[in-house]
Short mmCIF file of C-alpha atoms in Angstrom, two decimals:
data_model
loop_
_atom_site.label_atom_id
_atom_site.label_comp_id
_atom_site.label_asym_id
_atom_site.label_seq_id
_atom_site.Cartn_x
_atom_site.Cartn_y
_atom_site.Cartn_z
CA MET A 103 -35.83 -19.25 -12.01
CA SER A 104 -38.59 -18.90 -9.47
CA PRO A 105 -40.15 -15.43 -9.75
CA LEU A 106 -39.67 -12.93 -6.80
CA ALA A 107 -42.47 -10.99 -4.92
CA SER A 108 -40.52 -7.88 -4.79
CA GLY A 109 -38.79 -5.74 -7.47
CA PRO A 110 -40.44 -4.05 -10.50
CA GLN A 111 -42.08 -7.42 -11.75
CA GLY A 112 -43.16 -8.42 -8.34
CA PRO A 113 -46.79 -7.03 -8.36
CA THR A 114 -47.33 -8.59 -11.76
CA THR A 115 -46.15 -12.03 -10.53
CA LEU A 116 -48.10 -11.83 -7.38
CA ARG A 117 -51.47 -10.96 -9.02
CA PRO A 118 -52.58 -14.39 -10.25
CA LEU A 119 -51.06 -16.08 -7.13
CA LEU A 120 -53.34 -13.94 -4.99
CA ALA A 121 -56.23 -14.98 -6.98
CA THR A 122 -55.22 -18.60 -6.37
CA VAL A 123 -54.93 -17.97 -2.58
CA LEU A 124 -58.45 -16.24 -2.39
CA ASP A 125 -59.87 -19.07 -4.36
CA ALA A 126 -58.30 -21.56 -2.13
CA LEU A 127 -59.33 -19.77 0.99
CA THR A 128 -63.02 -19.69 -0.19
CA ALA A 129 -62.95 -23.53 -1.17
CA GLY A 130 -61.40 -24.52 2.09
CA ALA A 131 -63.82 -22.54 4.20
CA ALA A 132 -66.69 -23.99 2.25
CA THR A 133 -65.89 -27.43 3.50
CA ARG A 134 -66.37 -26.48 7.02
CA ASP A 135 -69.83 -26.42 8.41
CA GLY A 136 -68.94 -24.23 11.34
CA PRO A 137 -66.12 -22.29 12.97
CA LEU A 138 -63.79 -25.38 13.35
CA PRO A 139 -63.20 -28.52 11.38
CA ALA A 140 -65.17 -31.45 12.49
CA GLY A 141 -63.61 -34.76 13.73
CA GLY A 142 -61.21 -33.55 16.39
CA PRO A 143 -57.38 -33.73 16.34
CA THR A 144 -57.06 -37.16 14.92
CA GLU A 145 -59.32 -36.58 11.82
CA VAL A 146 -58.08 -33.08 11.15
CA ALA A 147 -54.40 -34.27 11.29
CA ALA A 148 -55.23 -37.18 8.90
CA ARG A 149 -56.72 -34.83 6.31
CA LEU A 150 -53.90 -32.41 6.52
CA ARG A 151 -51.33 -35.16 6.10
CA GLU A 152 -53.08 -36.57 3.11
CA ALA A 153 -53.13 -33.00 1.51
CA LEU A 154 -49.44 -32.38 2.21
CA GLY A 155 -48.09 -35.82 1.23
CA ASP A 156 -44.25 -35.68 1.00
CA PRO A 157 -43.28 -32.41 2.67
CA LEU A 158 -39.97 -32.33 0.73
CA PRO A 159 -40.52 -34.13 -2.64
CA ASP A 160 -37.69 -34.50 -5.23
CA HIS A 161 -39.78 -32.54 -7.73
CA GLY A 162 -42.05 -29.68 -6.97
CA ASP A 163 -45.85 -29.28 -7.55
CA GLU A 164 -46.97 -26.05 -9.14
CA ASP A 165 -50.31 -26.62 -7.50
CA ALA A 166 -48.97 -26.68 -3.98
CA LEU A 167 -50.10 -23.19 -3.13
CA ARG A 168 -53.64 -23.91 -3.93
CA THR A 169 -53.61 -27.41 -2.24
CA LEU A 170 -52.04 -26.33 1.02
CA VAL A 171 -53.96 -23.07 1.41
CA GLN A 172 -57.14 -24.82 0.94
CA ALA A 173 -56.25 -27.56 3.33
CA LEU A 174 -55.24 -24.93 5.99
CA ALA A 175 -58.53 -23.08 5.42
CA ALA A 176 -60.39 -26.35 5.76
CA GLY A 177 -58.73 -27.22 9.02
CA ALA A 178 -58.66 -23.78 10.59
CA ALA A 179 -60.50 -22.29 13.45
CA ASP A 180 -62.20 -19.17 11.84
CA PRO A 181 -62.06 -16.19 14.21
CA ALA A 182 -64.50 -14.43 11.89
CA ASP A 183 -67.34 -17.09 12.58
CA PRO A 184 -69.60 -15.65 15.22
CA LEU A 185 -69.48 -19.13 17.15
CA CYS A 186 -65.75 -18.99 17.43
CA THR A 187 -65.40 -17.25 20.79
CA ALA A 188 -62.96 -19.19 22.94
CA HIS A 189 -59.94 -17.10 23.00
CA LEU A 190 -58.39 -13.64 22.56
CA HIS A 191 -58.15 -14.56 18.83
CA CYS A 192 -59.51 -11.78 16.78
CA PRO A 193 -60.55 -11.66 13.13
CA PRO A 194 -58.14 -9.40 11.56
CA LEU A 195 -59.22 -6.25 9.50
CA ALA A 196 -59.03 -6.57 5.80
CA VAL A 197 -57.05 -3.32 5.57
CA ALA A 198 -54.38 -4.55 8.12
CA THR A 199 -54.13 -7.86 6.30
CA ALA A 200 -53.58 -6.02 3.02
CA ALA A 201 -50.88 -3.99 4.76
CA ASP A 202 -49.27 -7.14 6.10
CA LEU A 203 -49.04 -8.41 2.50
CA ALA A 204 -47.10 -5.40 1.54
CA ALA A 205 -44.73 -5.83 4.44
CA SER A 206 -44.05 -9.30 3.36
CA VAL A 207 -43.35 -8.24 -0.25
CA LEU A 208 -40.97 -5.54 0.66
CA ASN A 209 -39.40 -7.66 3.42
CA PRO A 210 -37.47 -4.92 5.42
CA SER A 211 -35.57 -6.10 8.42
CA LEU A 212 -35.58 -3.61 11.24
CA ASP A 213 -32.09 -4.49 12.49
CA SER A 214 -30.28 -1.75 10.44
CA TRP A 215 -31.35 1.40 8.67
CA ASP A 216 -30.00 0.32 5.29
CA GLN A 217 -32.40 -2.66 5.35
CA ALA A 218 -35.35 -0.62 6.41
CA PRO A 219 -35.07 3.13 5.68
CA ALA A 220 -38.79 4.06 5.59
CA ALA A 221 -40.01 1.25 7.90
CA SER A 222 -37.59 2.41 10.76
CA GLU A 223 -38.88 5.93 10.66
CA LEU A 224 -42.48 4.75 10.39
CA GLU A 225 -41.90 2.61 13.58
CA THR A 226 -40.41 5.66 15.41
CA LEU A 227 -43.34 7.76 14.67
CA VAL A 228 -46.07 5.39 15.35
CA THR A 229 -44.69 4.01 18.66
CA LYS A 230 -44.11 7.55 19.96
CA ALA A 231 -47.73 8.29 19.21
CA LEU A 232 -48.96 5.00 20.93
CA ALA A 233 -46.73 5.79 23.89
CA ALA A 234 -48.23 9.26 24.16
CA GLU A 235 -51.76 7.68 24.02
CA VAL A 236 -50.87 5.49 27.05
CA TYR A 237 -49.08 8.18 29.04
CA ALA A 238 -51.58 10.90 28.30
CA GLU A 239 -51.90 13.54 31.18
CA ALA A 240 -55.64 12.43 31.77
CA ALA A 241 -56.45 8.88 30.94
CA HIS A 242 -60.13 9.59 30.54
CA THR A 243 -59.59 12.39 27.76
CA ARG A 244 -58.05 12.53 24.43
CA THR A 245 -55.42 15.04 25.64
CA GLN A 246 -52.07 13.57 24.80
CA ALA A 247 -49.13 14.68 26.90
CA ARG A 248 -45.85 15.63 25.60
CA THR A 249 -44.21 12.50 27.06
CA ALA A 250 -40.62 11.24 27.34
CA GLY A 251 -42.17 7.75 26.86
CA ASP A 252 -41.68 5.27 23.93
CA ALA A 253 -42.90 1.90 22.80
CA LEU A 254 -41.20 -1.06 21.40
CA VAL A 255 -42.80 -3.50 18.81
CA THR A 256 -42.92 -6.98 20.12
CA THR A 257 -44.49 -10.41 19.04
CA GLY A 258 -47.25 -10.16 21.76
CA GLY A 259 -48.01 -9.98 25.41
CA THR A 260 -45.54 -12.66 26.47
CA GLU A 261 -42.51 -10.82 25.05
CA SER A 262 -43.69 -7.48 26.34
CA ASN A 263 -43.97 -8.93 29.77
CA GLN A 264 -40.69 -10.53 29.59
CA LEU A 265 -39.15 -7.12 28.39
CA ALA A 266 -40.90 -5.34 31.22
CA LEU A 267 -39.20 -7.51 33.81
CA LEU A 268 -35.82 -7.33 32.06
CA LEU A 269 -35.95 -3.46 32.02
CA ALA A 270 -36.77 -3.55 35.72
CA ARG A 271 -33.96 -5.83 36.54
CA GLU A 272 -31.43 -3.96 34.52
CA HIS A 273 -32.54 -0.63 35.90
CA HIS A 274 -32.60 -1.63 39.60
CA GLY A 275 -30.51 -4.64 39.86
CA HIS A 276 -32.30 -7.26 42.15
CA THR A 277 -35.97 -7.36 41.38
CA GLN A 278 -38.78 -8.94 43.37
CA LEU A 279 -41.96 -9.44 41.36
CA ILE A 280 -45.24 -9.05 43.15
CA CYS A 281 -48.36 -10.19 41.21
CA ALA A 282 -51.76 -11.42 41.81
CA GLU A 283 -53.22 -14.88 41.50
CA ASN A 284 -54.94 -13.55 38.25
CA ALA A 285 -51.66 -12.50 36.54
CA HIS A 286 -50.79 -13.94 33.07
CA HIS A 287 -48.60 -17.03 33.19
CA SER A 288 -45.88 -15.32 31.11
CA LEU A 289 -44.93 -13.18 34.17
CA ARG A 290 -44.06 -16.13 36.25
CA ARG A 291 -42.21 -17.75 33.38
CA ALA A 292 -40.25 -14.48 32.78
CA THR A 293 -38.93 -14.66 36.27
CA TRP A 294 -37.60 -18.08 35.57
CA LEU A 295 -36.08 -17.07 32.27
CA LEU A 296 -34.32 -14.02 33.76
CA GLY A 297 -33.18 -15.69 36.83
CA LEU A 298 -35.29 -13.66 39.24
CA PRO A 299 -36.78 -14.97 42.53
CA GLU A 300 -40.11 -16.81 42.51
CA PRO A 301 -42.93 -14.16 42.48
CA VAL A 302 -44.74 -13.13 45.52
CA THR A 303 -48.42 -13.82 44.87
CA VAL A 304 -51.06 -11.85 46.45
CA PRO A 305 -54.72 -12.90 46.54
CA ALA A 306 -57.31 -11.91 43.93
CA PRO A 307 -60.52 -12.99 45.78
CA ALA A 308 -62.97 -11.29 43.40
CA GLY A 309 -60.66 -12.08 40.24
CA THR A 310 -58.71 -8.87 40.71
CA MET A 311 -55.78 -7.93 42.83
CA ASP A 312 -56.65 -7.14 46.44
CA PRO A 313 -55.08 -3.78 47.27
CA ALA A 314 -54.92 -4.38 51.05
CA ALA A 315 -52.97 -7.56 50.50
CA LEU A 316 -50.71 -5.79 48.12
CA GLY A 317 -50.05 -3.11 50.75
CA GLU A 318 -49.26 -5.76 53.35
CA ALA A 319 -46.85 -7.50 50.87
CA LEU A 320 -45.03 -4.20 50.04
CA THR A 321 -44.64 -3.41 53.54
CA ALA A 322 -43.27 -6.84 54.60
CA LEU A 323 -40.84 -7.12 51.61
CA ARG A 324 -39.35 -3.55 51.81
CA GLY A 325 -36.13 -2.95 49.99
CA PRO A 326 -34.13 -0.48 48.09
CA ARG A 327 -36.38 1.92 46.00
CA GLY A 328 -37.37 0.31 42.80
CA SER A 329 -36.25 -3.18 43.67
CA LEU A 330 -39.92 -4.25 44.19
CA LEU A 331 -41.84 -4.71 40.88
CA VAL A 332 -45.66 -4.87 40.95
CA ALA A 333 -47.39 -6.37 37.96
CA ALA A 334 -51.11 -5.50 37.67
CA THR A 335 -53.57 -6.80 35.04
CA ALA A 336 -55.99 -4.64 32.79
CA GLY A 337 -57.96 -7.41 31.20
CA THR A 338 -57.46 -10.90 32.52
CA THR A 339 -57.55 -13.89 30.08
CA ASP A 340 -59.99 -15.67 32.25
CA ALA A 341 -62.75 -13.01 32.61
CA GLY A 342 -61.42 -9.82 31.12
CA LEU A 343 -61.28 -8.16 34.62
CA ILE A 344 -59.22 -5.04 35.46
CA ASP A 345 -57.32 -4.67 38.49
CA PRO A 346 -57.95 -1.42 40.73
CA LEU A 347 -55.30 0.41 38.83
CA PRO A 348 -55.42 3.85 40.78
CA ASP A 349 -55.22 2.24 44.12
CA ILE A 350 -52.33 -0.03 42.98
CA ALA A 351 -50.40 2.84 41.47
CA THR A 352 -50.80 4.82 44.64
CA LEU A 353 -49.45 1.91 46.85
CA CYS A 354 -46.54 1.57 44.39
CA GLU A 355 -45.72 5.24 44.65
CA THR A 356 -45.95 5.27 48.54
CA HIS A 357 -43.67 2.21 48.78
CA GLY A 358 -41.28 3.18 45.85
CA ALA A 359 -42.13 0.12 43.90
CA ARG A 360 -42.00 -0.01 40.08
CA LEU A 361 -45.28 -0.69 38.34
CA HIS A 362 -45.96 -2.67 35.25
CA ILE A 363 -49.60 -3.17 33.82
CA ASP A 364 -50.23 -6.06 31.61
CA ALA A 365 -52.96 -4.57 29.38
CA ALA A 366 -52.56 -6.90 26.54
CA TYR A 367 -56.32 -7.40 26.42
CA GLY A 368 -57.67 -4.31 27.95
CA GLY A 369 -55.32 -1.86 26.22
CA GLY A 370 -57.64 -1.46 23.24
CA LEU A 371 -60.07 0.48 25.52
CA LEU A 372 -57.81 3.48 25.21
CA PHE A 373 -59.48 4.11 21.68
CA SER A 374 -62.99 4.28 23.17
CA ASP A 375 -64.30 7.35 24.82
CA ARG A 376 -67.00 5.33 26.50
CA HIS A 377 -64.63 2.69 27.98
CA ARG A 378 -61.27 4.44 28.32
CA PRO A 379 -62.14 5.53 31.93
CA LYS A 380 -61.79 1.81 32.86
CA LEU A 381 -57.98 2.14 32.35
CA ASP A 382 -57.60 5.27 34.76
CA GLY A 383 -54.17 4.82 36.37
CA LEU A 384 -52.65 3.10 33.30
CA ASN A 385 -50.48 6.29 32.73
CA ARG A 386 -48.93 5.86 36.13
CA ALA A 387 -47.14 2.60 35.22
CA HIS A 388 -43.48 2.49 34.44
CA THR A 389 -44.30 -0.10 31.73
CA VAL A 390 -47.30 -1.24 29.93
CA THR A 391 -48.07 -4.24 27.71
CA LEU A 392 -50.32 -3.78 24.75
CA ASP A 393 -51.45 -6.31 22.18
CA LEU A 394 -53.21 -5.11 19.24
CA HIS A 395 -53.78 -8.52 17.72
CA LYS A 396 -56.39 -8.84 20.48
CA LEU A 397 -58.70 -5.80 20.87
CA GLY A 398 -57.00 -4.04 17.83
CA TRP A 399 -58.02 -6.40 15.17
CA GLN A 400 -54.49 -6.94 13.59
CA PRO A 401 -53.05 -10.09 12.10
CA ILE A 402 -50.66 -11.75 14.45
CA ALA A 403 -48.17 -10.38 15.64
CA ALA A 404 -48.76 -6.94 16.82
CA GLY A 405 -47.45 -6.48 20.50
CA LEU A 406 -46.06 -3.29 22.02
CA LEU A 407 -44.36 -2.46 25.30
CA ALA A 408 -44.73 1.16 26.26
CA VAL A 409 -42.23 2.75 28.57
CA ARG A 410 -42.90 5.94 30.67
CA ASP A 411 -39.18 6.91 30.51
CA ARG A 412 -37.50 6.11 27.34
CA HIS A 413 -34.11 6.12 29.24
CA ASP A 414 -35.01 2.66 30.64
CA LEU A 415 -34.47 1.42 27.01
CA ALA A 416 -30.74 2.04 27.33
CA ALA A 417 -30.38 -1.48 28.94
CA LEU A 418 -31.14 -2.86 25.47
CA ALA A 419 -28.14 -1.11 23.74
CA HIS A 420 -26.10 -3.55 21.79
CA HIS A 421 -23.35 -3.17 19.34
CA ALA A 422 -22.50 -5.25 16.16
CA ASP A 423 -20.15 -3.47 13.80
CA TYR A 424 -21.89 -4.68 10.72
CA LEU A 425 -25.24 -3.24 11.86
CA ASN A 426 -24.62 -0.27 13.85
CA ALA A 427 -20.86 0.69 13.54
CA ASP A 428 -19.99 3.75 15.82
CA ASP A 429 -18.96 5.93 12.91
CA ASP A 430 -22.16 5.18 11.06
CA THR A 431 -24.28 5.99 14.13
CA GLU A 432 -22.22 9.40 14.61
CA ALA A 433 -22.84 10.16 10.93
CA GLY A 434 -26.59 10.05 11.47
CA LEU A 435 -27.67 6.46 10.53
CA PRO A 436 -30.21 5.37 13.09
CA ASP A 437 -29.22 2.58 15.50
CA LEU A 438 -32.04 -0.04 15.59
CA LEU A 439 -30.54 -2.71 17.66
CA GLY A 440 -31.61 -1.09 20.86
CA ARG A 441 -35.24 -1.42 19.82
CA SER A 442 -35.58 -5.08 20.49
CA LEU A 443 -33.90 -8.30 21.73
CA ARG A 444 -34.55 -9.76 18.37
CA THR A 445 -32.17 -8.91 15.48
CA THR A 446 -34.22 -9.72 12.42
CA ARG A 447 -37.53 -7.90 12.72
CA ARG A 448 -40.35 -7.67 10.20
CA PRO A 449 -42.07 -4.26 9.93
CA ASP A 450 -45.23 -5.29 11.92
CA ILE A 451 -45.67 -1.38 12.61
CA LEU A 452 -46.94 -1.13 8.85
CA LYS A 453 -50.30 -2.88 9.51
CA ILE A 454 -50.84 -0.98 12.71
CA ALA A 455 -49.95 2.41 11.09
CA VAL A 456 -52.37 1.60 8.15
CA THR A 457 -55.20 0.67 10.65
CA LEU A 458 -54.70 3.85 12.88
CA LYS A 459 -54.68 6.14 9.75
CA THR A 460 -57.47 4.36 8.06
CA LEU A 461 -59.97 4.15 11.06
CA GLY A 462 -58.71 6.79 13.28
CA ARG A 463 -59.50 6.79 16.96
CA THR A 464 -63.28 7.27 16.33
CA GLY A 465 -63.36 4.13 14.02
CA LEU A 466 -61.38 1.93 16.41
CA GLY A 467 -63.35 3.20 19.42
CA ALA A 468 -66.55 2.16 17.52
CA LEU A 469 -65.25 -1.39 17.07
CA VAL A 470 -64.41 -1.53 20.85
CA ASP A 471 -67.73 -0.13 21.88
CA ARG A 472 -69.49 -2.72 19.50
CA VAL A 473 -67.82 -5.99 20.92
CA CYS A 474 -68.34 -4.70 24.55
CA GLU A 475 -72.00 -4.06 23.81
CA GLN A 476 -72.34 -7.52 22.32
CA ALA A 477 -70.88 -8.95 25.60
CA ALA A 478 -73.40 -7.03 27.53
CA GLN A 479 -76.23 -8.30 25.35
CA PHE A 480 -74.90 -11.95 25.69
CA ALA A 481 -74.74 -11.63 29.42
CA GLU A 482 -78.34 -10.25 29.49
CA LEU A 483 -79.46 -13.21 27.40
CA ILE A 484 -77.84 -15.66 29.74
CA ASP A 485 -79.09 -14.02 32.92
CA ARG A 486 -82.72 -14.14 31.55
CA HIS A 487 -82.30 -17.87 30.65
CA PRO A 488 -83.64 -20.33 33.35
CA ARG A 489 -81.24 -23.04 32.25
CA PHE A 490 -77.92 -20.90 32.48
CA GLU A 491 -75.96 -19.21 35.15
CA LEU A 492 -74.03 -15.94 34.48
CA HIS A 493 -70.82 -15.43 36.45
CA ASP A 494 -70.92 -11.79 36.24
CA ARG A 495 -71.56 -8.72 34.03
CA PRO A 496 -68.66 -8.30 31.62
CA THR A 497 -65.94 -5.72 32.18
CA ILE A 498 -64.70 -5.91 28.55
CA SER A 499 -66.01 -8.44 26.06
CA THR A 500 -65.61 -11.72 27.93
CA VAL A 501 -68.62 -13.57 29.40
CA LEU A 502 -68.47 -16.49 31.71
CA PHE A 503 -71.63 -18.86 32.13
CA ARG A 504 -72.39 -22.42 32.58
CA PRO A 505 -75.60 -24.68 32.39
CA THR A 506 -77.55 -24.45 35.69
CA ASP A 507 -76.81 -27.33 38.06
CA ALA A 508 -74.27 -28.96 35.75
CA THR A 509 -71.21 -30.53 37.12
CA ASP A 510 -67.69 -29.37 36.23
CA ASP A 511 -67.30 -32.57 34.30
CA THR A 512 -70.44 -31.88 32.32
CA VAL A 513 -69.36 -28.36 31.41
CA ALA A 514 -65.99 -29.68 30.19
CA ALA A 515 -67.70 -32.38 28.18
CA VAL A 516 -70.07 -30.06 26.58
CA ARG A 517 -67.28 -27.73 25.38
CA ARG A 518 -65.21 -30.65 24.02
CA THR A 519 -68.22 -32.12 22.22
CA LEU A 520 -68.85 -28.86 20.44
CA LEU A 521 -65.34 -28.56 19.42
CA THR A 522 -65.18 -32.11 18.13
CA GLU A 523 -68.25 -31.50 15.93
CA GLY A 524 -66.85 -28.28 14.82
CA ARG A 525 -70.09 -26.48 15.91
CA ALA A 526 -68.73 -23.89 18.27
CA VAL A 527 -65.41 -22.82 19.90
CA LEU A 528 -65.90 -21.91 23.55
CA GLY A 529 -63.05 -21.43 26.09
CA ARG A 530 -62.99 -22.52 29.60
CA ALA A 531 -62.18 -20.79 32.91
CA ARG A 532 -62.02 -21.83 36.61
CA LEU A 533 -63.13 -19.15 39.01
CA ASP A 534 -64.77 -19.58 42.47
CA ASP A 535 -63.77 -23.08 42.37
CA ARG A 536 -66.10 -23.94 39.53
CA LEU A 537 -65.56 -24.50 35.74
CA TRP A 538 -67.23 -21.95 33.46
CA LEU A 539 -67.61 -21.81 29.66
CA LYS A 540 -66.06 -18.59 28.34
CA ALA A 541 -67.14 -16.54 25.36
CA THR A 542 -64.85 -13.82 24.30
CA LEU A 543 -66.50 -11.52 21.68
CA LEU A 544 -64.18 -9.99 19.34
CA ASN A 545 -66.07 -10.05 16.11
CA PRO A 546 -67.90 -6.63 15.53
CA HIS A 547 -70.20 -8.21 12.94
CA THR A 548 -71.70 -10.80 15.43
CA GLY A 549 -75.49 -10.25 15.81
CA ALA A 550 -78.17 -10.86 18.33
CA ASP A 551 -79.22 -14.05 16.38
CA ASP A 552 -75.61 -15.46 16.60
CA LEU A 553 -75.60 -14.95 20.25
CA ALA A 554 -78.78 -16.76 20.62
CA ALA A 555 -77.60 -19.57 18.43
CA LEU A 556 -74.54 -20.00 20.43
CA LEU A 557 -76.58 -20.32 23.66
CA LYS A 558 -79.06 -22.88 21.99
CA LEU A 559 -76.16 -24.99 20.87
CA VAL A 560 -74.91 -25.26 24.38
CA GLU A 561 -78.31 -25.87 25.69
CA GLY A 562 -78.95 -28.67 23.19
CA HIS A 563 -75.74 -30.39 23.95
CA THR A 564 -76.11 -30.29 27.75
CA PRO A 565 -77.58 -33.56 29.25
CA ARG A 566 -80.59 -33.35 31.34
#
């Protein structure tokens, strides 16, 4: 019989397997000479196919764990490499990853209390604490309000944004979304998924929502109170910009519109005394998207949707007799089905709870401050370099730049060359009708020498 990970013998069974995994991770990473495997999609796919062989053989291979973990590590984009800066893809904290292993071993499912007795209580306590952090009386202080808010655990920003639109629709009926050109694509996709009208898009001439244009749109649309939903952004995926949240909140209150803020990226600034003021106005939103597998250093997935009024969550109520029978609920067994649109849910809250408890606000804030400082240093390095152009000073930890006088085709080609060679992982963003290279700094261990090396790589691969 194949041994189990849980039960009294689980830890004994796992210990040698963990050693195998760690050895395979080390061996796989050693085959890469950079943050990405060299060769591009075709060569990477060929190497993986060779390692995998028959995906479903007649007879098992006891060395499969080592073989496939090593192959995956060899073919991975390593977010801990200082030259891996393309996306909001963070290197996870070791303590969070260890907690995630415990969640997998215990395997509770948060769709009924009898499958997750302790995990369900942990989720309740931690989500309420995070909601209180979002809806503090003063967003620039540590004072936590006694709030009627709550938060749901999600798979990430996309699910959180979809839930925010769903709650607005269920609470107010007809809902018209208003968002800026800088809004995340998941919001527009959510309107399609939920059968809502096409969003009304307002300009974002400087990369952030134009409050004057929003005011005009709200005046022109008008409608029953709450039927208009404004979605603002705190940390755009392109440049990490933050919409003018106080102005937007005031406009929403004036016009009786509901406000959702997508802070999937920028929400992590809440932990930093230095950068938290950038989120002033966040606590005036009805719903807020957070994503701690970005600026929270969690293994994927670690998303949340905070709600100012927990009564909004009544729309998610659902009954399945085998999971939340009325007499069980009346007898005091917690009803978990109204905590998500998903049924089976793993306890992603455990790694978040362990991280918050281990580092505290001060420790997490120091990590946030560190990557923001790295971005400022990188921007300064670019600005002083005669062969590069800086788009703007970073708001969070994203820096946009491009070789001076290069065409968009050249910028795109440089990025793809570095990807194919496995030398550096840079993103791309189109702002001001030009293509920019994007570096999103999320590794607190990145040093000044690493930043200089990244710039030198781009310079060396730019035709002159």
